[in-house]
Amino acid sequence: MGLSAKVFVVLLLLLVATEEQGGSVQVALARDCESDSHKFHGACFSDTNCAYVCQTEGFTAGKCVGVQRHCHCTKDC
């Protein structure tokens, strides 16, 4: 094995060892589950009212969306 190959192997081993010691921490982000509200009827003009209705359906949040202004609920999956 030539000198350049040995240097490459040593650098590769150092890189692997360094990565295992102080590698970056990866955080898994929660995905959002989304659904149209089943209890909200009519046009949606108040995000507060939409969010309240969504909470009664087991969601954590809700807002008025779209051109036709319907209530859209969200929660962490």
Coordinates of N, CA and C in Angstrom, one line a residue:
M1 N 0.9 -1.2 0.0 CA 0.0 0.0 0.0 C 0.9 1.2 0.0
G2 N 0.6 2.2 -0.9 CA 1.5 3.3 -1.0 C 1.2 4.3 0.1
L3 N 2.0 5.3 0.2 CA 1.9 6.3 1.2 C 0.6 7.1 1.1
S4 N 0.2 7.5 -0.1 CA -1.0 8.2 -0.2 C -2.3 7.4 0.2
A5 N -2.2 6.1 0.0 CA -3.3 5.2 0.4 C -3.4 5.2 1.9
K6 N -2.2 5.1 2.6 CA -2.1 5.0 4.0 C -2.7 6.3 4.6
V7 N -2.3 7.4 4.1 CA -2.8 8.7 4.5 C -4.3 8.8 4.4
F8 N -4.8 8.3 3.3 CA -6.2 8.4 3.0 C -7.0 7.5 4.1
V9 N -6.5 6.3 4.4 CA -7.1 5.5 5.4 C -7.1 6.1 6.8
V10 N -5.9 6.7 7.1 CA -5.8 7.4 8.4 C -6.8 8.5 8.5
L11 N -6.9 9.3 7.5 CA -7.8 10.5 7.5 C -9.3 10.0 7.5
L12 N -9.6 8.9 6.9 CA -10.9 8.3 6.9 C -11.3 7.9 8.3
L13 N -10.3 7.2 8.9 CA -10.6 6.7 10.3 C -10.8 7.9 11.3
L14 N -10.0 8.9 11.1 CA -10.1 10.1 12.0 C -11.5 10.8 11.8
L15 N -11.9 10.8 10.5 CA -13.2 11.4 10.2 C -14.3 10.6 10.9
V16 N -14.3 9.3 10.8 CA -15.3 8.4 11.4 C -15.3 8.6 12.9
A17 N -14.1 8.6 13.5 CA -14.0 8.7 15.0 C -14.5 10.0 15.4
T18 N -14.2 11.1 14.7 CA -14.6 12.4 15.1 C -16.1 12.6 15.0
E19 N -16.7 12.0 13.9 CA -18.1 12.1 13.7 C -18.9 11.3 14.8
E20 N -18.4 10.2 15.3 CA -19.0 9.5 16.4 C -18.9 10.2 17.7
Q21 N -17.9 11.0 17.9 CA -17.7 11.7 19.2 C -18.5 12.9 19.3
G22 N -18.4 13.8 18.3 CA -19.1 15.1 18.4 C -20.0 15.4 17.2
G23 N -20.6 14.4 16.7 CA -21.5 14.6 15.6 C -22.7 15.4 15.9
S24 N -23.3 16.0 14.9 CA -24.5 16.8 15.1 C -25.6 16.0 15.6
V25 N -26.5 16.6 16.4 CA -27.6 15.9 17.0 C -28.8 16.2 16.0
Q26 N -29.5 15.2 15.6 CA -30.6 15.3 14.7 C -31.9 15.2 15.5
V27 N -32.8 16.2 15.3 CA -34.0 16.2 16.0 C -35.1 15.8 15.1
A28 N -35.9 14.8 15.5 CA -37.1 14.4 14.7 C -38.2 15.4 14.9
L29 N -38.7 16.0 13.9 CA -39.9 16.9 14.1 C -41.2 16.2 13.9
A30 N -42.1 16.5 14.7 CA -43.4 15.9 14.6 C -44.1 16.3 13.3
R31 N -44.8 15.4 12.7 CA -45.6 15.7 11.5 C -46.9 16.2 11.9
D32 N -47.5 17.1 11.1 CA -48.8 17.6 11.4 C -49.8 16.8 10.6
C33 N -50.9 16.3 11.3 CA -52.0 15.7 10.7 C -53.1 16.8 10.5
E34 N -53.7 16.8 9.3 CA -54.6 17.9 9.0 C -55.9 17.2 8.5
S35 N -57.0 17.9 8.8 CA -58.3 17.5 8.3 C -59.3 18.7 8.4
D36 N -60.3 18.6 7.5 CA -61.3 19.6 7.5 C -62.2 19.3 8.7
S37 N -62.7 20.3 9.4 CA -63.6 20.1 10.5 C -64.9 19.4 10.1
H38 N -65.3 18.5 10.9 CA -66.6 17.8 10.6 C -67.8 18.5 11.4
K39 N -67.5 19.3 12.4 CA -68.6 19.9 13.1 C -68.8 21.4 12.8
F40 N -67.8 22.0 12.1 CA -68.0 23.5 11.8 C -68.8 23.6 10.5
H41 N -69.9 24.3 10.6 CA -70.8 24.5 9.5 C -70.8 26.0 9.0
G42 N -70.9 26.2 7.7 CA -70.9 27.5 7.2 C -69.5 28.1 6.9
A43 N -69.5 29.3 6.4 CA -68.3 30.0 6.1 C -67.5 30.3 7.3
C44 N -66.2 30.2 7.2 CA -65.3 30.4 8.4 C -64.6 31.7 8.3
F45 N -64.9 32.6 9.2 CA -64.4 34.0 9.2 C -63.5 34.2 10.5
S46 N -63.6 33.4 11.5 CA -62.9 33.6 12.7 C -62.0 32.4 13.0
D47 N -60.7 32.6 13.0 CA -59.8 31.5 13.4 C -60.0 31.0 14.8
T48 N -60.4 31.9 15.7 CA -60.6 31.6 17.1 C -61.7 30.6 17.2
N49 N -62.9 30.9 16.5 CA -64.0 29.9 16.6 C -63.6 28.6 15.9
C50 N -62.9 28.7 14.8 CA -62.5 27.4 14.2 C -61.6 26.6 15.1
A51 N -60.7 27.2 15.7 CA -59.8 26.5 16.6 C -60.5 25.9 17.8
Y52 N -61.5 26.6 18.3 CA -62.3 26.0 19.4 C -63.1 24.8 19.0
V53 N -63.7 24.8 17.8 CA -64.4 23.7 17.3 C -63.5 22.5 17.0
C54 N -62.3 22.8 16.5 CA -61.3 21.8 16.2 C -60.9 21.1 17.5
Q55 N -60.7 21.9 18.6 CA -60.4 21.3 19.9 C -61.4 20.4 20.4
T56 N -62.7 20.6 20.1 CA -63.8 19.7 20.6 C -63.7 18.4 19.7
E57 N -63.0 18.5 18.6 CA -62.9 17.3 17.8 C -61.6 16.5 18.0
G58 N -60.8 17.0 19.0 CA -59.6 16.3 19.4 C -58.3 16.8 18.7
F59 N -58.5 17.9 18.0 CA -57.3 18.6 17.4 C -56.7 19.6 18.3
T60 N -55.5 20.1 18.0 CA -54.9 21.1 18.8 C -55.0 22.5 18.3
A61 N -55.3 22.6 17.0 CA -55.4 24.0 16.4 C -56.4 23.9 15.2
G62 N -56.7 25.1 14.7 CA -57.6 25.2 13.6 C -57.5 26.6 13.0
K63 N -57.7 26.7 11.7 CA -57.8 28.1 11.1 C -58.6 28.0 9.9
C64 N -59.1 29.2 9.5 CA -59.9 29.3 8.3 C -59.0 29.4 7.1
V65 N -59.3 28.5 6.1 CA -58.4 28.5 4.9 C -59.2 28.4 3.6
G66 N -58.6 28.7 2.5 CA -59.2 28.6 1.2 C -60.1 29.7 0.8
V67 N -60.4 29.7 -0.5 CA -61.3 30.7 -1.1 C -62.7 30.6 -0.5
Q68 N -63.1 29.4 -0.3 CA -64.5 29.2 0.2 C -64.5 29.3 1.8
R69 N -63.4 29.6 2.4 CA -63.3 29.8 3.8 C -63.9 28.7 4.7
H70 N -63.2 27.5 4.7 CA -63.7 26.4 5.5 C -62.7 26.2 6.7
C71 N -63.2 25.6 7.7 CA -62.4 25.4 8.9 C -61.5 24.2 8.8
H72 N -60.2 24.4 9.0 CA -59.2 23.3 8.8 C -58.5 23.1 10.1
C73 N -58.5 21.8 10.6 CA -58.0 21.4 11.9 C -56.6 20.8 11.7
T74 N -55.7 20.9 12.7 CA -54.4 20.3 12.7 C -54.1 19.8 14.1
K75 N -53.2 18.8 14.1 CA -52.6 18.2 15.4 C -51.4 17.5 15.0
D76 N -50.5 17.2 16.0 CA -49.3 16.4 15.8 C -49.8 14.9 15.6
C77 N -49.1 14.3 14.7 CA -49.5 12.9 14.4 C -48.9 12.0 15.5

